[in-house]
XYZ file of C-alpha atoms in Angstrom:
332
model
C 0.000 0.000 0.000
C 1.290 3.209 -0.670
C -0.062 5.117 2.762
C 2.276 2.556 4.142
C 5.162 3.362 2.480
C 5.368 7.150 3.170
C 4.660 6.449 6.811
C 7.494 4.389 7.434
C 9.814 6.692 5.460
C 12.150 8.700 7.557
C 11.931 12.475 6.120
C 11.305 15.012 9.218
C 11.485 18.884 8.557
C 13.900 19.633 6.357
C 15.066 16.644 5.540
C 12.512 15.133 3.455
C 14.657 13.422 0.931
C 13.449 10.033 0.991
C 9.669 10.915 0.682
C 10.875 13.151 -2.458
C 12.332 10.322 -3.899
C 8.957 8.176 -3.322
C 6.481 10.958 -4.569
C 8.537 11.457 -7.316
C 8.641 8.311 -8.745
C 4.829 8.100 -8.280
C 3.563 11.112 -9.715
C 5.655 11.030 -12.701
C 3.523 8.875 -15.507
C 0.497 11.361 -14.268
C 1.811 14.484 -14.791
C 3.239 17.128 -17.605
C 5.696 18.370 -15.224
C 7.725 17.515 -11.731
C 9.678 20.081 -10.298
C 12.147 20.685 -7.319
C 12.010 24.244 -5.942
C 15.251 25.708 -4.145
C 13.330 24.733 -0.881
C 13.061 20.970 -1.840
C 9.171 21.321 -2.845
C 7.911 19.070 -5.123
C 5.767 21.048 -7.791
C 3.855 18.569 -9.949
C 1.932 20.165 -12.998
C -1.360 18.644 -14.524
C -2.103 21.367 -17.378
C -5.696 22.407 -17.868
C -7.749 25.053 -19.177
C -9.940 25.974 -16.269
C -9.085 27.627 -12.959
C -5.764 27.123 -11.756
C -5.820 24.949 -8.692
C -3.270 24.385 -6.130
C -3.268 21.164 -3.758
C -0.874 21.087 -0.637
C 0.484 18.210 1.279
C 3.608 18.724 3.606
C 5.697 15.439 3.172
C 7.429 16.402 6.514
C 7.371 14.830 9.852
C 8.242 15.949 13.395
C 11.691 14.729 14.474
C 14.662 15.496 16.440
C 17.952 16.748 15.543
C 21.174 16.288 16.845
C 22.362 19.038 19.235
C 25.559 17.731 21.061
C 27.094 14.942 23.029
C 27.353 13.379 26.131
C 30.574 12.403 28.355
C 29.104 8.830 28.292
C 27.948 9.145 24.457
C 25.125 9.819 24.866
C 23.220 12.524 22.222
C 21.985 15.959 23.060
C 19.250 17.080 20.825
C 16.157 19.395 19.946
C 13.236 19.197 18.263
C 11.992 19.331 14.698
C 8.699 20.286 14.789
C 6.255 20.732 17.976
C 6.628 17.442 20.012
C 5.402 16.688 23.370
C 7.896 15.776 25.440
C 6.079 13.409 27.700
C 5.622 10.973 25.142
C 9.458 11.284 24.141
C 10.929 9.125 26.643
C 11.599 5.642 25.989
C 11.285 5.742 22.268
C 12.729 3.643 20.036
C 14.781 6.023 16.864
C 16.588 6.149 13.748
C 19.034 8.083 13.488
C 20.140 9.706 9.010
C 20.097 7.970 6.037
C 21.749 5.147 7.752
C 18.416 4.278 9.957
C 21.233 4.467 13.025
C 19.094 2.475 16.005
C 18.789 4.588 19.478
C 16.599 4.659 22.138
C 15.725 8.078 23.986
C 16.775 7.574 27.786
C 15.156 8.983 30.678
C 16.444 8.627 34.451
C 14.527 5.626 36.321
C 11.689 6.312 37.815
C 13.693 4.757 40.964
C 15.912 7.541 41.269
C 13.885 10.466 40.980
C 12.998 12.911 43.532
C 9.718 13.620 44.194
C 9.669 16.834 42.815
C 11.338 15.434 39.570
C 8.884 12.907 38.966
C 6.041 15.834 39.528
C 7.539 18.472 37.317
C 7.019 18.172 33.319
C 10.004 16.719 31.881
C 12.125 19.033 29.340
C 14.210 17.168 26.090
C 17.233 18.736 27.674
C 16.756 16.092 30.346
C 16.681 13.513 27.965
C 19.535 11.982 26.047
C 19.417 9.207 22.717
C 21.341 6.374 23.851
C 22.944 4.694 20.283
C 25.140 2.371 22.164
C 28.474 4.371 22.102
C 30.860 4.426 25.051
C 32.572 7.776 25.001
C 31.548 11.080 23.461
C 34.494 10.548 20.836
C 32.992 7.112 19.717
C 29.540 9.368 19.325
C 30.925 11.807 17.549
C 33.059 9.104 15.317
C 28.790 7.268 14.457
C 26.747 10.386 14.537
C 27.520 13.737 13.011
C 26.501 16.959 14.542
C 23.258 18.195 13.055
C 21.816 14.395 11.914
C 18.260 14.132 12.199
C 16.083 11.296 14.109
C 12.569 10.400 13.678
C 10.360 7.524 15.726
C 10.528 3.835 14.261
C 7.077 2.854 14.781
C 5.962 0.498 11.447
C 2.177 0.744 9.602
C 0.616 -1.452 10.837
C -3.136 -2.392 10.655
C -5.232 -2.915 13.564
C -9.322 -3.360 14.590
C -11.773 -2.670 12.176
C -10.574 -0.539 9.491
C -7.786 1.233 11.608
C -4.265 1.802 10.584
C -1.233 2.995 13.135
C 1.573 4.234 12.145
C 4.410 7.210 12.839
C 3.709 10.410 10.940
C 0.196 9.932 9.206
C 0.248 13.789 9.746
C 1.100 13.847 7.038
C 1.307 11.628 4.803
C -2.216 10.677 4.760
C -2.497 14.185 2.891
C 0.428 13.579 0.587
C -0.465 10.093 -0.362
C -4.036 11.452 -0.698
C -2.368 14.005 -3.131
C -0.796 11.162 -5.066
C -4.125 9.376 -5.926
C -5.851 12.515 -6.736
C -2.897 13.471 -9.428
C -3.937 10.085 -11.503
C -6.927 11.237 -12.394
C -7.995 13.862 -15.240
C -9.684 17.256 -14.682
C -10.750 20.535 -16.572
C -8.803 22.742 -14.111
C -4.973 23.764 -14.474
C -3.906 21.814 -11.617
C -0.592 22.031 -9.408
C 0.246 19.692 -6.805
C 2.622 20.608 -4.148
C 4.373 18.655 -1.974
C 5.935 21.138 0.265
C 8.628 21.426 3.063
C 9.034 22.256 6.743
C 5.199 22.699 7.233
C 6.048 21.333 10.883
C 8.863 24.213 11.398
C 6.306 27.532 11.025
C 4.879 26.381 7.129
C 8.561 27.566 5.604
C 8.099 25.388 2.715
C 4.807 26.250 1.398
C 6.002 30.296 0.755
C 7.842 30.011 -2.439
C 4.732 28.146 -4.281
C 2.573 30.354 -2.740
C 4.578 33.136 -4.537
C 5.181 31.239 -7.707
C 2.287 30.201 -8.251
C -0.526 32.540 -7.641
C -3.352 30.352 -7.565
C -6.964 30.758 -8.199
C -7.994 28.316 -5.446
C -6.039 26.236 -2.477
C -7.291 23.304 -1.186
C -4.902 21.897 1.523
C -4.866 18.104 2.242
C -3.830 17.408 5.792
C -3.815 14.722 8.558
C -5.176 16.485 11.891
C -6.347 16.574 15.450
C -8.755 13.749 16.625
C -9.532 13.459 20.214
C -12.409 11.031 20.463
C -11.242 10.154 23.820
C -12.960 9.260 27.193
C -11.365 12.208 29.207
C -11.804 14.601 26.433
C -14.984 16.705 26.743
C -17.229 16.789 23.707
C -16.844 20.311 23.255
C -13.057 19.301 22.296
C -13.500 16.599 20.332
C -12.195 18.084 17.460
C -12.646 15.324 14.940
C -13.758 12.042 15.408
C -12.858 8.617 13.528
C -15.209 7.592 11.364
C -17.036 10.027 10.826
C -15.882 11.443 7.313
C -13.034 13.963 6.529
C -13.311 17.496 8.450
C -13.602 20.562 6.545
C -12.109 23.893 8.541
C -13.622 26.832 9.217
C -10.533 28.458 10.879
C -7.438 27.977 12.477
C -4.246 29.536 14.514
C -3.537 31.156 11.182
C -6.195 30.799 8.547
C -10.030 31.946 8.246
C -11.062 29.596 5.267
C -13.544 30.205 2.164
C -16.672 30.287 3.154
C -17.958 29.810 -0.268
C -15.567 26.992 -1.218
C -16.727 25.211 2.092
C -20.094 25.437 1.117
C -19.603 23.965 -2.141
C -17.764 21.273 -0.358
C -20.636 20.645 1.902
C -22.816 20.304 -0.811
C -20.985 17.901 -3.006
C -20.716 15.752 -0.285
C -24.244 15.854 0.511
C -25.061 15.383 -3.521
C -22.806 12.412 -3.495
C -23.564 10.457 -0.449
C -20.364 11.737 1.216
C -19.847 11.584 5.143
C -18.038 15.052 6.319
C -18.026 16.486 9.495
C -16.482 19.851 10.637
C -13.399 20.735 12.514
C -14.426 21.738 15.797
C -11.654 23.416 16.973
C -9.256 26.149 15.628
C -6.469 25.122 17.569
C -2.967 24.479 14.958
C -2.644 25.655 11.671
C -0.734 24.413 8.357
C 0.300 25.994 5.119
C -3.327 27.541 4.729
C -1.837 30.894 6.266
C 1.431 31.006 4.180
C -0.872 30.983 1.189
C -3.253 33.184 2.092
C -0.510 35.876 3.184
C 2.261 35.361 0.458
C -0.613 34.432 -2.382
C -2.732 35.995 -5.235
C -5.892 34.567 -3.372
C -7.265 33.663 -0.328
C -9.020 31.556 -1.650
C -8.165 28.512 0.451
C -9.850 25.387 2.098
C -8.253 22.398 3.831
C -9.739 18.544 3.630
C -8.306 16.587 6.901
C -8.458 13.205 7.931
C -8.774 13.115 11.572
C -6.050 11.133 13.230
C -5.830 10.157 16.941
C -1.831 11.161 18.573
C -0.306 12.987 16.354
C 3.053 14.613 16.782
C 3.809 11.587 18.774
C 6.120 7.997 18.054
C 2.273 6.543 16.774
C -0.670 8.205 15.179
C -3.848 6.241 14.532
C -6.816 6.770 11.448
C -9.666 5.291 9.540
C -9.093 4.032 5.878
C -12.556 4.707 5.676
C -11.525 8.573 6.341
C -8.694 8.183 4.086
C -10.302 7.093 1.219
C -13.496 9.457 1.518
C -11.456 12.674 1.887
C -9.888 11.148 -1.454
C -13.702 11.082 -2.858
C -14.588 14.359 -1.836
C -11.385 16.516 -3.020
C -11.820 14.318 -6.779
C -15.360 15.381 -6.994
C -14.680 19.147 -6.292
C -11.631 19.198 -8.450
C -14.313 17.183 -11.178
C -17.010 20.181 -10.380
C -14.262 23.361 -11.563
């Protein structure tokens, strides 16, 4: 399945070589063009004579980079991307091209003080523990600056449920993929853009270049159908159909486009729901500011955990948000 390869490719912010190489090879029997921006985006061409239409799908995931090392060699590291650090400890990584094993080490519950094992724990507190016995024989394995991303494989699991690293966001960009195989009126570009997870950096030089009529941004996001969640939060739910966005941290979408949305889905037997909450953002805002229109809408398919080592969706989802973007693109 291709969902499952793009999870279990290792391509964080601004290193998403591997998934360029995948998308790449995909897209190219589908489309009149493929091109690499100075960024690294992937700007796929499907010429038409109708409106010009721009699709987004960030192939990056959150990740960690390397920041220093240890006496005991050990790894100091950051971030890539916003990652809760109480579900970093105890992870199983890879570390570069080289899929380098580690494991992210945390101080034994054993030993802590009370007022440690209260407090929220910080990544500086944390080390990645590849096996090496002195900070030379580190530095000798892993370069300053390497990137490392959770190991977790697809996998699938009850009925209709997938789990897997990263499905923000590859659900969108294999999503993307699919929709690129088919043929449409419109003059359509597909982007598969950069650092979304680092403040949407990638998604400002198509925006520029571009200067489309409409957006429609394809994107894996918040679900919190959980027991301790109140309703009122429960952003998305599985099951339940991809969510269309009214607004987020950085975007107030179309209200005509969502409309028209609406009522395809309705027209076509559909299931949608709406994105409760306008909490997080994605490229929407970088093409809305730096952009020709503001025209923009996103398609999401909710996914339980994200920004975590496991993420959890519905095919069903998956492959509906897929209907609904191909008969929109089919209505231009």
């Amino acid at each position: 399945m291709l969902l499952e390869r793009l999870c279990n490719a290792a391509s964080p912010s601004a290193y998403e070589g591997e998934m360029r190489e995948i998308i790449k090879s995909e897209i190219k029997d589908y489309v009149d063009e493929v091109k690499v921006d100075r960024m690294g985006n992937i700007v796929a061409h499907k010429e038409g004579t109708g409106k010009r239409i721009l699709i987004d799908a960030h192939m990056d995931e959150v990740g960690f980079i390397i920041t220093g090392y240890n006496e005991d060699g050990t790894l100091k590291f950051s971030s890539l991307g916003l990652v809760d650090s109480k579900v970093v400890p105890c992870k199983v990584v890879s570390l570069g091209e080289k899929r380098i094993p580690g494991v992210i080490g945390l101080k034994p519950v054993h030993l802590q003080t009370k007022e440690e094992s209260e407090k929220n724990i910080q990544l500086s507190n944390l080390c990645i523990d590849i096996g090496a016995k002195s900070k030379e024989e580190a530095r000798s394995i892993i370069p300053l600056g390497e990137y490392a991303v959770f190991t977790t494989r697809f996998e699938y699991f009850g009925e209709g449920l997938i789990k897997a690293k990263a499905l923000d966001n590859r659900v969108g960009c294999s999503a993307l993929i699919e929709l690129l195989k088919e043929k449409y009126n419109c003059d359509l570009y597909g982007v598969f853009s950069v650092q979304e997870e680092i403040k949407d950096r990638g998604a400002y030089i198509p925006a520029y270049n571009i200067q489309s009529d409409i957006v429609l941004i394809l994107e894996g996001t918040i679900c919190a159908d959980m027991p301790n969640v109140g309703e009122n939060l429960k952003v998305t739910k599985l099951k339940e159909g991809p969510a269309i966005s009214i607004m987020d941290e950085t975007s107030i979408f179309d209200s005509n486009i969502i409309s028209e949305i609406k009522n395809i889905a309705v027209e076509k037997g559909i299931p949608y729901q709406i994105r409760k909450s306008t909490a997080g953002n994605n490229n929407g805002g970088s093409y809305i500011m730096n952009g020709d229109s503001t025209n923009v809408i996103t398609l999401s398919v909710p996914s339980r955990y994200i920004h975590s080592s496991i993420s959890v969706c519905s095919i069903e989802d998956y492959e509906n948000t897929i209907r609904l973007a191909k008969e929109y693109l089919k209505s231009l």
